[in-house]
Amino acid sequence: MQHYQRAQLCAELTSIRDFIRFGASRFNQAQLYFGHGTDNAWDEAVQLVLSAVHLTGFTHPGVLDARLTQPEKERVLDSFDQRIEQRIPAAYITRHARFCDLDFYVDERVLVPRSPIAELIEQGFAPWLSEEPEYVLDLCTGSGCIGIACAYRFPEAQVALSDISADALEVARRNIADHDLGERVMAYESDLFAGLAGQCFDLIVSNPPYVDAEDLAQMPAEYRAEPEIGLGSGADGLAFTRQLLAEAANHLNDGGLLVVEVGNSAGALVESYPQLPFTWVEFARGGHGVFILTREQLAGA
């Protein structure tokens, strides 16, 4: 944005409402892709503007007419430029994401939280989980959002967060500390179950890499800003999931539950494992490609 253009904008735009409207218009004009916590230009602009003026989570409607100072206007316009020119998800600009109505720190070392598994956590994994689990594993944890949300939902449970990425685990440990859950939630560097030898769980939840090679190549730029290790998983998207299905029963207690998101790779998974009685979850708030299996179903297949 040229200097004279920015100076003119700062003179003409005064309120939070003004900047939200302007941002939404710019995002639509730039044909941005929305899929990391928002699905439209207006909500994306709200997120960026409120974060830039340190009002994230503020919902009083009167704030829309609040006037911005010159430094605040500059920060807002900088965030707009970054979102448009670099095509990175808004959460990486704000360093903040919401999952299960909880706040999480995020940056480019982890995927932006957005899994439909949030709906299952809120429901306590009912009706598939008959009693509260004592031991929970969030496999491929990234930011730690799934496991930390499970720790809130099951306040007596011990929760393990595991990931192959040391960088991702730094983010997860920050979120464990931010939520003051260090006594019940532990992070482990592990390639699948390699770093969890001897441990068994009542509930294993995983949002692993599951994007096939074709979809990965066609993804919008916003997805390419995320760590590829958290997205791609071979030609059919199932390289990781195959290993998981082969080993999970050995790390589940009797009656234990495996919950895994495989997204668009669900069809290929069903074709590859006709003997497995997958239960596919239907979500009220949207989302697809999440299956549930019990330990007994896995062991008997």
PDB file of C-alpha atoms in Angstrom:
ATOM      1  CA  MET A   1       0.000   0.000   0.000  1.00  0.00           C
ATOM      2  CA  GLN A   2       1.542   3.302  -1.056  1.00  0.00           C
ATOM      3  CA  HIS A   3       2.297   5.850   1.667  1.00  0.00           C
ATOM      4  CA  TYR A   4      -0.142   8.427   0.348  1.00  0.00           C
ATOM      5  CA  GLN A   5      -2.861   5.816   0.131  1.00  0.00           C
ATOM      6  CA  ARG A   6      -2.295   4.731   3.723  1.00  0.00           C
ATOM      7  CA  ALA A   7      -2.270   8.325   4.954  1.00  0.00           C
ATOM      8  CA  GLN A   8      -5.563   8.973   3.182  1.00  0.00           C
ATOM      9  CA  LEU A   9      -7.096   5.812   4.624  1.00  0.00           C
ATOM     10  CA  CYS A  10      -6.034   6.721   8.148  1.00  0.00           C
ATOM     11  CA  ALA A  11      -7.689  10.113   7.709  1.00  0.00           C
ATOM     12  CA  GLU A  12     -10.944   8.719   6.323  1.00  0.00           C
ATOM     13  CA  LEU A  13     -11.355   5.579   8.473  1.00  0.00           C
ATOM     14  CA  THR A  14     -11.851   6.313  12.147  1.00  0.00           C
ATOM     15  CA  SER A  15     -13.772   3.607  14.000  1.00  0.00           C
ATOM     16  CA  ILE A  16     -13.427  -0.129  14.516  1.00  0.00           C
ATOM     17  CA  ARG A  17     -16.549  -0.511  12.379  1.00  0.00           C
ATOM     18  CA  ASP A  18     -14.877   1.447   9.556  1.00  0.00           C
ATOM     19  CA  PHE A  19     -11.808  -0.759   9.563  1.00  0.00           C
ATOM     20  CA  ILE A  20     -13.781  -4.000   9.718  1.00  0.00           C
ATOM     21  CA  ARG A  21     -15.821  -2.953   6.689  1.00  0.00           C
ATOM     22  CA  PHE A  22     -12.701  -1.834   4.817  1.00  0.00           C
ATOM     23  CA  GLY A  23     -10.857  -5.056   5.646  1.00  0.00           C
ATOM     24  CA  ALA A  24     -13.746  -7.255   4.537  1.00  0.00           C
ATOM     25  CA  SER A  25     -13.917  -5.397   1.231  1.00  0.00           C
ATOM     26  CA  ARG A  26     -10.183  -5.776   0.649  1.00  0.00           C
ATOM     27  CA  PHE A  27     -10.283  -9.479   1.471  1.00  0.00           C
ATOM     28  CA  ASN A  28     -13.128 -10.104  -0.960  1.00  0.00           C
ATOM     29  CA  GLN A  29     -11.366  -8.087  -3.644  1.00  0.00           C
ATOM     30  CA  ALA A  30      -8.176 -10.109  -3.101  1.00  0.00           C
ATOM     31  CA  GLN A  31     -10.169 -13.386  -3.255  1.00  0.00           C
ATOM     32  CA  LEU A  32      -8.645 -14.767  -0.094  1.00  0.00           C
ATOM     33  CA  TYR A  33      -9.378 -18.309   1.025  1.00  0.00           C
ATOM     34  CA  PHE A  34     -11.113 -18.741   4.381  1.00  0.00           C
ATOM     35  CA  GLY A  35     -10.918 -22.042   6.198  1.00  0.00           C
ATOM     36  CA  HIS A  36      -8.874 -21.554   9.355  1.00  0.00           C
ATOM     37  CA  GLY A  37     -11.469 -20.641  11.926  1.00  0.00           C
ATOM     38  CA  THR A  38     -13.584 -18.333   9.748  1.00  0.00           C
ATOM     39  CA  ASP A  39     -15.436 -18.883   6.477  1.00  0.00           C
ATOM     40  CA  ASN A  40     -16.013 -15.313   5.294  1.00  0.00           C
ATOM     41  CA  ALA A  41     -14.269 -11.979   4.859  1.00  0.00           C
ATOM     42  CA  TRP A  42     -16.261 -10.130   7.530  1.00  0.00           C
ATOM     43  CA  ASP A  43     -15.400 -12.504  10.370  1.00  0.00           C
ATOM     44  CA  GLU A  44     -11.773 -12.528   9.260  1.00  0.00           C
ATOM     45  CA  ALA A  45     -11.670  -8.726   9.390  1.00  0.00           C
ATOM     46  CA  VAL A  46     -13.287  -8.713  12.841  1.00  0.00           C
ATOM     47  CA  GLN A  47     -10.652 -11.136  14.093  1.00  0.00           C
ATOM     48  CA  LEU A  48      -7.733  -9.097  12.763  1.00  0.00           C
ATOM     49  CA  VAL A  49      -9.024  -5.672  13.790  1.00  0.00           C
ATOM     50  CA  LEU A  50      -9.900  -6.652  17.357  1.00  0.00           C
ATOM     51  CA  SER A  51      -6.596  -8.430  17.809  1.00  0.00           C
ATOM     52  CA  ALA A  52      -4.638  -5.417  16.541  1.00  0.00           C
ATOM     53  CA  VAL A  53      -6.271  -3.176  19.168  1.00  0.00           C
ATOM     54  CA  HIS A  54      -6.057  -5.805  21.935  1.00  0.00           C
ATOM     55  CA  LEU A  55      -9.804  -6.436  22.168  1.00  0.00           C
ATOM     56  CA  THR A  56      -9.873 -10.126  21.172  1.00  0.00           C
ATOM     57  CA  GLY A  57     -12.962 -11.734  22.650  1.00  0.00           C
ATOM     58  CA  PHE A  58     -14.656  -8.388  23.362  1.00  0.00           C
ATOM     59  CA  THR A  59     -18.315  -8.679  22.357  1.00  0.00           C
ATOM     60  CA  HIS A  60     -20.009  -5.455  23.501  1.00  0.00           C
ATOM     61  CA  PRO A  61     -21.526  -3.882  20.362  1.00  0.00           C
ATOM     62  CA  GLY A  62     -20.573  -0.380  21.482  1.00  0.00           C
ATOM     63  CA  VAL A  63     -16.941  -1.141  20.751  1.00  0.00           C
ATOM     64  CA  LEU A  64     -17.671  -0.948  17.016  1.00  0.00           C
ATOM     65  CA  ASP A  65     -17.961   2.838  17.200  1.00  0.00           C
ATOM     66  CA  ALA A  66     -14.759   3.316  19.196  1.00  0.00           C
ATOM     67  CA  ARG A  67     -12.214   5.503  17.408  1.00  0.00           C
ATOM     68  CA  LEU A  68      -8.696   4.245  16.800  1.00  0.00           C
ATOM     69  CA  THR A  69      -5.454   6.040  17.507  1.00  0.00           C
ATOM     70  CA  GLN A  70      -2.928   6.492  14.707  1.00  0.00           C
ATOM     71  CA  PRO A  71      -0.659   3.652  15.953  1.00  0.00           C
ATOM     72  CA  GLU A  72      -3.705   1.363  16.197  1.00  0.00           C
ATOM     73  CA  LYS A  73      -4.736   2.225  12.636  1.00  0.00           C
ATOM     74  CA  GLU A  74      -1.231   1.403  11.439  1.00  0.00           C
ATOM     75  CA  ARG A  75      -1.281  -1.978  13.187  1.00  0.00           C
ATOM     76  CA  VAL A  76      -4.641  -2.855  11.656  1.00  0.00           C
ATOM     77  CA  LEU A  77      -3.508  -1.930   8.148  1.00  0.00           C
ATOM     78  CA  ASP A  78      -0.262  -3.874   8.640  1.00  0.00           C
ATOM     79  CA  SER A  79      -2.251  -6.977   9.546  1.00  0.00           C
ATOM     80  CA  PHE A  80      -4.472  -6.536   6.478  1.00  0.00           C
ATOM     81  CA  ASP A  81      -1.423  -6.211   4.223  1.00  0.00           C
ATOM     82  CA  GLN A  82       0.160  -9.299   5.755  1.00  0.00           C
ATOM     83  CA  ARG A  83      -3.012 -11.346   5.313  1.00  0.00           C
ATOM     84  CA  ILE A  84      -3.404 -10.330   1.658  1.00  0.00           C
ATOM     85  CA  GLU A  85       0.188 -10.215   0.437  1.00  0.00           C
ATOM     86  CA  GLN A  86       1.484 -13.328   2.204  1.00  0.00           C
ATOM     87  CA  ARG A  87      -1.776 -15.331   2.162  1.00  0.00           C
ATOM     88  CA  ILE A  88      -1.143 -16.672   5.638  1.00  0.00           C
ATOM     89  CA  PRO A  89      -3.997 -17.676   7.978  1.00  0.00           C
ATOM     90  CA  ALA A  90      -5.211 -14.905  10.262  1.00  0.00           C
ATOM     91  CA  ALA A  91      -4.396 -17.017  13.341  1.00  0.00           C
ATOM     92  CA  TYR A  92      -0.694 -16.773  12.498  1.00  0.00           C
ATOM     93  CA  ILE A  93      -0.980 -12.992  12.491  1.00  0.00           C
ATOM     94  CA  THR A  94      -2.924 -12.772  15.740  1.00  0.00           C
ATOM     95  CA  ARG A  95      -1.063 -15.713  17.373  1.00  0.00           C
ATOM     96  CA  HIS A  96      -4.449 -16.812  18.697  1.00  0.00           C
ATOM     97  CA  ALA A  97      -7.109 -19.433  17.936  1.00  0.00           C
ATOM     98  CA  ARG A  98     -10.286 -20.681  19.612  1.00  0.00           C
ATOM     99  CA  PHE A  99     -11.106 -24.354  20.000  1.00  0.00           C
ATOM    100  CA  CYS A 100     -13.871 -25.777  22.202  1.00  0.00           C
ATOM    101  CA  ASP A 101     -14.428 -22.211  23.480  1.00  0.00           C
ATOM    102  CA  LEU A 102     -10.857 -22.181  24.783  1.00  0.00           C
ATOM    103  CA  ASP A 103      -8.024 -19.838  23.808  1.00  0.00           C
ATOM    104  CA  PHE A 104      -4.809 -21.216  22.325  1.00  0.00           C
ATOM    105  CA  TYR A 105      -1.498 -19.757  21.242  1.00  0.00           C
ATOM    106  CA  VAL A 106      -0.624 -20.751  17.667  1.00  0.00           C
ATOM    107  CA  ASP A 107       2.110 -19.933  15.179  1.00  0.00           C
ATOM    108  CA  GLU A 108       3.603 -21.341  11.996  1.00  0.00           C
ATOM    109  CA  ARG A 109       4.965 -24.417  13.802  1.00  0.00           C
ATOM    110  CA  VAL A 110       1.481 -25.949  14.138  1.00  0.00           C
ATOM    111  CA  LEU A 111      -1.734 -26.306  12.164  1.00  0.00           C
ATOM    112  CA  VAL A 112      -4.468 -23.804  12.965  1.00  0.00           C
ATOM    113  CA  PRO A 113      -7.048 -25.584  15.204  1.00  0.00           C
ATOM    114  CA  ARG A 114     -10.258 -26.338  13.307  1.00  0.00           C
ATOM    115  CA  SER A 115     -11.110 -30.018  13.771  1.00  0.00           C
ATOM    116  CA  PRO A 116     -14.780 -31.058  14.009  1.00  0.00           C
ATOM    117  CA  ILE A 117     -13.625 -33.357  16.823  1.00  0.00           C
ATOM    118  CA  ALA A 118     -14.339 -30.337  19.050  1.00  0.00           C
ATOM    119  CA  GLU A 119     -18.016 -31.267  18.881  1.00  0.00           C
ATOM    120  CA  LEU A 120     -17.270 -34.784  20.135  1.00  0.00           C
ATOM    121  CA  ILE A 121     -15.185 -33.446  23.011  1.00  0.00           C
ATOM    122  CA  GLU A 122     -17.996 -31.151  24.107  1.00  0.00           C
ATOM    123  CA  GLN A 123     -20.341 -34.174  24.141  1.00  0.00           C
ATOM    124  CA  GLY A 124     -17.872 -36.277  26.119  1.00  0.00           C
ATOM    125  CA  PHE A 125     -17.653 -38.656  23.138  1.00  0.00           C
ATOM    126  CA  ALA A 126     -21.160 -39.879  23.950  1.00  0.00           C
ATOM    127  CA  PRO A 127     -22.667 -42.305  23.269  1.00  0.00           C
ATOM    128  CA  TRP A 128     -19.515 -44.241  22.370  1.00  0.00           C
ATOM    129  CA  LEU A 129     -17.675 -43.573  25.640  1.00  0.00           C
ATOM    130  CA  SER A 130     -19.699 -45.114  28.468  1.00  0.00           C
ATOM    131  CA  GLU A 131     -17.626 -43.715  31.348  1.00  0.00           C
ATOM    132  CA  GLU A 132     -15.064 -40.968  31.783  1.00  0.00           C
ATOM    133  CA  PRO A 133     -11.570 -42.040  30.728  1.00  0.00           C
ATOM    134  CA  GLU A 134      -8.676 -42.081  33.167  1.00  0.00           C
ATOM    135  CA  TYR A 135      -5.982 -41.962  30.479  1.00  0.00           C
ATOM    136  CA  VAL A 136      -6.273 -39.975  27.247  1.00  0.00           C
ATOM    137  CA  LEU A 137      -3.837 -39.612  24.357  1.00  0.00           C
ATOM    138  CA  ASP A 138      -3.916 -36.800  21.798  1.00  0.00           C
ATOM    139  CA  LEU A 139      -1.774 -38.259  19.001  1.00  0.00           C
ATOM    140  CA  CYS A 140      -0.301 -35.757  16.508  1.00  0.00           C
ATOM    141  CA  THR A 141      -1.198 -33.028  18.975  1.00  0.00           C
ATOM    142  CA  GLY A 142       0.210 -29.948  17.217  1.00  0.00           C
ATOM    143  CA  SER A 143      -0.858 -27.001  19.362  1.00  0.00           C
ATOM    144  CA  GLY A 144      -2.254 -29.373  21.992  1.00  0.00           C
ATOM    145  CA  CYS A 145      -5.794 -28.087  21.517  1.00  0.00           C
ATOM    146  CA  ILE A 146      -7.545 -31.468  21.332  1.00  0.00           C
ATOM    147  CA  GLY A 147      -5.794 -32.946  24.351  1.00  0.00           C
ATOM    148  CA  ILE A 148      -6.129 -29.801  26.444  1.00  0.00           C
ATOM    149  CA  ALA A 149      -9.829 -29.571  25.607  1.00  0.00           C
ATOM    150  CA  CYS A 150     -10.168 -33.223  26.678  1.00  0.00           C
ATOM    151  CA  ALA A 151      -8.470 -32.364  29.970  1.00  0.00           C
ATOM    152  CA  TYR A 152     -11.142 -29.746  30.620  1.00  0.00           C
ATOM    153  CA  ARG A 153     -13.955 -32.124  29.643  1.00  0.00           C
ATOM    154  CA  PHE A 154     -12.559 -34.964  31.776  1.00  0.00           C
ATOM    155  CA  PRO A 155     -11.166 -33.195  34.875  1.00  0.00           C
ATOM    156  CA  GLU A 156      -9.886 -36.399  36.505  1.00  0.00           C
ATOM    157  CA  ALA A 157      -8.053 -37.733  33.453  1.00  0.00           C
ATOM    158  CA  GLN A 158      -4.326 -37.870  32.844  1.00  0.00           C
ATOM    159  CA  VAL A 159      -3.696 -36.618  29.300  1.00  0.00           C
ATOM    160  CA  ALA A 160      -0.698 -37.277  27.056  1.00  0.00           C
ATOM    161  CA  LEU A 161       0.048 -35.035  24.071  1.00  0.00           C
ATOM    162  CA  SER A 162       2.393 -36.555  21.500  1.00  0.00           C
ATOM    163  CA  ASP A 163       3.893 -35.326  18.258  1.00  0.00           C
ATOM    164  CA  ILE A 164       6.873 -36.157  16.059  1.00  0.00           C
ATOM    165  CA  SER A 165       7.662 -32.428  15.732  1.00  0.00           C
ATOM    166  CA  ALA A 166       9.778 -30.899  18.508  1.00  0.00           C
ATOM    167  CA  ASP A 167       8.749 -27.458  17.228  1.00  0.00           C
ATOM    168  CA  ALA A 168       5.060 -28.296  17.584  1.00  0.00           C
ATOM    169  CA  LEU A 169       5.633 -29.604  21.100  1.00  0.00           C
ATOM    170  CA  GLU A 170       7.110 -26.258  22.123  1.00  0.00           C
ATOM    171  CA  VAL A 171       3.777 -24.694  21.204  1.00  0.00           C
ATOM    172  CA  ALA A 172       1.836 -27.456  22.971  1.00  0.00           C
ATOM    173  CA  ARG A 173       3.883 -27.015  26.157  1.00  0.00           C
ATOM    174  CA  ARG A 174       3.235 -23.277  26.071  1.00  0.00           C
ATOM    175  CA  ASN A 175      -0.496 -23.977  25.891  1.00  0.00           C
ATOM    176  CA  ILE A 176      -0.284 -26.507  28.727  1.00  0.00           C
ATOM    177  CA  ALA A 177       1.337 -23.807  30.844  1.00  0.00           C
ATOM    178  CA  ASP A 178      -1.122 -21.122  29.748  1.00  0.00           C
ATOM    179  CA  HIS A 179      -4.000 -23.356  30.867  1.00  0.00           C
ATOM    180  CA  ASP A 180      -2.213 -24.323  34.109  1.00  0.00           C
ATOM    181  CA  LEU A 181      -2.584 -28.035  33.369  1.00  0.00           C
ATOM    182  CA  GLY A 182       0.980 -29.157  33.980  1.00  0.00           C
ATOM    183  CA  GLU A 183      -0.024 -31.586  36.717  1.00  0.00           C
ATOM    184  CA  ARG A 184      -2.344 -33.597  34.443  1.00  0.00           C
ATOM    185  CA  VAL A 185      -1.160 -32.985  30.888  1.00  0.00           C
ATOM    186  CA  MET A 186       2.250 -34.128  29.629  1.00  0.00           C
ATOM    187  CA  ALA A 187       3.854 -33.695  26.206  1.00  0.00           C
ATOM    188  CA  TYR A 188       5.930 -36.419  24.517  1.00  0.00           C
ATOM    189  CA  GLU A 189       8.058 -36.358  21.391  1.00  0.00           C
ATOM    190  CA  SER A 190       7.019 -39.548  19.623  1.00  0.00           C
ATOM    191  CA  ASP A 191       6.849 -41.022  16.131  1.00  0.00           C
ATOM    192  CA  LEU A 192       3.425 -42.638  16.430  1.00  0.00           C
ATOM    193  CA  PHE A 193       3.733 -44.817  19.591  1.00  0.00           C
ATOM    194  CA  ALA A 194       7.546 -45.132  19.614  1.00  0.00           C
ATOM    195  CA  GLY A 195       7.960 -42.648  22.465  1.00  0.00           C
ATOM    196  CA  LEU A 196       5.004 -44.020  24.427  1.00  0.00           C
ATOM    197  CA  ALA A 197       6.264 -47.551  25.045  1.00  0.00           C
ATOM    198  CA  GLY A 198       4.255 -49.409  27.668  1.00  0.00           C
ATOM    199  CA  GLN A 199       1.536 -46.780  27.925  1.00  0.00           C
ATOM    200  CA  CYS A 200      -2.120 -47.655  27.355  1.00  0.00           C
ATOM    201  CA  PHE A 201      -5.137 -45.364  27.182  1.00  0.00           C
ATOM    202  CA  ASP A 202      -8.886 -45.423  27.525  1.00  0.00           C
ATOM    203  CA  LEU A 203      -9.248 -42.879  24.730  1.00  0.00           C
ATOM    204  CA  ILE A 204      -6.938 -42.113  21.816  1.00  0.00           C
ATOM    205  CA  VAL A 205      -7.880 -39.104  19.718  1.00  0.00           C
ATOM    206  CA  SER A 206      -5.924 -38.183  16.613  1.00  0.00           C
ATOM    207  CA  ASN A 207      -6.097 -35.525  13.933  1.00  0.00           C
ATOM    208  CA  PRO A 208      -3.117 -36.840  11.946  1.00  0.00           C
ATOM    209  CA  PRO A 209      -1.803 -35.847   8.528  1.00  0.00           C
ATOM    210  CA  TYR A 210      -4.306 -37.245   6.021  1.00  0.00           C
ATOM    211  CA  VAL A 211      -4.206 -35.133   2.845  1.00  0.00           C
ATOM    212  CA  ASP A 212      -3.452 -37.107  -0.306  1.00  0.00           C
ATOM    213  CA  ALA A 213      -0.834 -35.954  -2.790  1.00  0.00           C
ATOM    214  CA  GLU A 214      -3.331 -34.630  -5.336  1.00  0.00           C
ATOM    215  CA  ASP A 215      -5.261 -32.525  -2.809  1.00  0.00           C
ATOM    216  CA  LEU A 216      -2.017 -31.289  -1.258  1.00  0.00           C
ATOM    217  CA  ALA A 217      -0.792 -30.004  -4.615  1.00  0.00           C
ATOM    218  CA  GLN A 218      -4.067 -28.141  -5.224  1.00  0.00           C
ATOM    219  CA  MET A 219      -4.449 -26.534  -1.806  1.00  0.00           C
ATOM    220  CA  PRO A 220      -4.866 -22.746  -1.534  1.00  0.00           C
ATOM    221  CA  ALA A 221      -1.846 -20.719  -0.445  1.00  0.00           C
ATOM    222  CA  GLU A 222      -3.249 -20.361   3.074  1.00  0.00           C
ATOM    223  CA  TYR A 223      -2.805 -24.102   3.630  1.00  0.00           C
ATOM    224  CA  ARG A 224       0.706 -24.059   2.197  1.00  0.00           C
ATOM    225  CA  ALA A 225       1.609 -21.640   5.000  1.00  0.00           C
ATOM    226  CA  GLU A 226       1.013 -24.458   7.474  1.00  0.00           C
ATOM    227  CA  PRO A 227       3.629 -27.137   8.254  1.00  0.00           C
ATOM    228  CA  GLU A 228       3.396 -29.784   5.523  1.00  0.00           C
ATOM    229  CA  ILE A 229       4.298 -32.512   8.011  1.00  0.00           C
ATOM    230  CA  GLY A 230       0.877 -31.948   9.590  1.00  0.00           C
ATOM    231  CA  LEU A 231      -1.012 -32.256   6.306  1.00  0.00           C
ATOM    232  CA  GLY A 232       0.377 -34.658   3.716  1.00  0.00           C
ATOM    233  CA  SER A 233       0.416 -38.426   4.216  1.00  0.00           C
ATOM    234  CA  GLY A 234       1.379 -40.195   1.016  1.00  0.00           C
ATOM    235  CA  ALA A 235      -0.324 -40.727  -2.306  1.00  0.00           C
ATOM    236  CA  ASP A 236      -3.724 -41.621  -0.839  1.00  0.00           C
ATOM    237  CA  GLY A 237      -3.448 -39.700   2.447  1.00  0.00           C
ATOM    238  CA  LEU A 238      -3.393 -42.865   4.539  1.00  0.00           C
ATOM    239  CA  ALA A 239       0.307 -43.556   5.199  1.00  0.00           C
ATOM    240  CA  PHE A 240       0.066 -42.507   8.851  1.00  0.00           C
ATOM    241  CA  THR A 241      -3.416 -43.914   9.430  1.00  0.00           C
ATOM    242  CA  ARG A 242      -2.355 -47.374   8.256  1.00  0.00           C
ATOM    243  CA  GLN A 243       0.381 -47.461  10.894  1.00  0.00           C
ATOM    244  CA  LEU A 244      -2.025 -46.164  13.498  1.00  0.00           C
ATOM    245  CA  LEU A 245      -4.599 -48.863  12.796  1.00  0.00           C
ATOM    246  CA  ALA A 246      -1.895 -51.539  12.964  1.00  0.00           C
ATOM    247  CA  GLU A 247      -0.635 -50.439  16.380  1.00  0.00           C
ATOM    248  CA  ALA A 248      -3.498 -48.722  18.216  1.00  0.00           C
ATOM    249  CA  ALA A 249      -5.033 -51.844  19.789  1.00  0.00           C
ATOM    250  CA  ASN A 250      -1.777 -52.467  21.664  1.00  0.00           C
ATOM    251  CA  HIS A 251      -2.109 -49.061  23.335  1.00  0.00           C
ATOM    252  CA  LEU A 252      -5.802 -49.160  24.213  1.00  0.00           C
ATOM    253  CA  ASN A 253      -7.188 -50.541  27.453  1.00  0.00           C
ATOM    254  CA  ASP A 254     -10.123 -52.965  27.378  1.00  0.00           C
ATOM    255  CA  GLY A 255     -13.159 -51.027  26.144  1.00  0.00           C
ATOM    256  CA  GLY A 256     -10.899 -48.261  24.890  1.00  0.00           C
ATOM    257  CA  LEU A 257     -11.880 -45.971  22.026  1.00  0.00           C
ATOM    258  CA  LEU A 258      -9.962 -44.759  18.979  1.00  0.00           C
ATOM    259  CA  VAL A 259     -11.198 -41.529  17.346  1.00  0.00           C
ATOM    260  CA  VAL A 260      -9.437 -40.388  14.166  1.00  0.00           C
ATOM    261  CA  GLU A 261     -10.013 -37.651  11.589  1.00  0.00           C
ATOM    262  CA  VAL A 262      -9.166 -38.582   8.006  1.00  0.00           C
ATOM    263  CA  GLY A 263     -11.196 -35.958   6.106  1.00  0.00           C
ATOM    264  CA  ASN A 264     -11.447 -36.497   2.366  1.00  0.00           C
ATOM    265  CA  SER A 265      -9.402 -39.703   2.625  1.00  0.00           C
ATOM    266  CA  ALA A 266     -12.363 -41.491   4.238  1.00  0.00           C
ATOM    267  CA  GLY A 267     -13.410 -43.187   0.991  1.00  0.00           C
ATOM    268  CA  ALA A 268      -9.948 -44.586   0.356  1.00  0.00           C
ATOM    269  CA  LEU A 269      -9.796 -45.819   3.952  1.00  0.00           C
ATOM    270  CA  VAL A 270     -13.064 -47.744   3.690  1.00  0.00           C
ATOM    271  CA  GLU A 271     -11.895 -49.358   0.454  1.00  0.00           C
ATOM    272  CA  SER A 272      -8.592 -50.356   2.048  1.00  0.00           C
ATOM    273  CA  TYR A 273     -10.142 -51.837   5.204  1.00  0.00           C
ATOM    274  CA  PRO A 274     -13.446 -53.510   4.280  1.00  0.00           C
ATOM    275  CA  GLN A 275     -13.145 -55.734   7.348  1.00  0.00           C
ATOM    276  CA  LEU A 276     -13.192 -52.853   9.843  1.00  0.00           C
ATOM    277  CA  PRO A 277     -16.629 -51.716  11.122  1.00  0.00           C
ATOM    278  CA  PHE A 278     -15.937 -47.982  11.062  1.00  0.00           C
ATOM    279  CA  THR A 279     -18.470 -45.714  12.734  1.00  0.00           C
ATOM    280  CA  TRP A 280     -18.518 -42.395  10.890  1.00  0.00           C
ATOM    281  CA  VAL A 281     -19.570 -39.418  12.991  1.00  0.00           C
ATOM    282  CA  GLU A 282     -22.237 -37.000  11.781  1.00  0.00           C
ATOM    283  CA  PHE A 283     -21.652 -33.461  13.032  1.00  0.00           C
ATOM    284  CA  ALA A 284     -24.321 -30.869  13.735  1.00  0.00           C
ATOM    285  CA  ARG A 285     -21.927 -27.994  13.040  1.00  0.00           C
ATOM    286  CA  GLY A 286     -20.363 -29.409   9.881  1.00  0.00           C
ATOM    287  CA  GLY A 287     -17.279 -31.461   9.203  1.00  0.00           C
ATOM    288  CA  HIS A 288     -16.771 -35.021   8.060  1.00  0.00           C
ATOM    289  CA  GLY A 289     -14.300 -37.880   7.849  1.00  0.00           C
ATOM    290  CA  VAL A 290     -14.026 -38.768  11.558  1.00  0.00           C
ATOM    291  CA  PHE A 291     -14.272 -42.443  12.474  1.00  0.00           C
ATOM    292  CA  ILE A 292     -14.586 -44.323  15.750  1.00  0.00           C
ATOM    293  CA  LEU A 293     -13.401 -47.847  16.521  1.00  0.00           C
ATOM    294  CA  THR A 294     -13.184 -49.746  19.795  1.00  0.00           C
ATOM    295  CA  ARG A 295     -10.153 -51.738  20.889  1.00  0.00           C
ATOM    296  CA  GLU A 296     -12.119 -54.922  20.427  1.00  0.00           C
ATOM    297  CA  GLN A 297     -13.064 -54.016  16.864  1.00  0.00           C
ATOM    298  CA  LEU A 298      -9.437 -53.282  16.039  1.00  0.00           C
ATOM    299  CA  ALA A 299      -8.110 -56.428  17.670  1.00  0.00           C
ATOM    300  CA  GLY A 300     -10.730 -58.647  16.053  1.00  0.00           C
ATOM    301  CA  ALA A 301     -10.236 -57.427  12.505  1.00  0.00           C
TER     302      ALA A 301
END
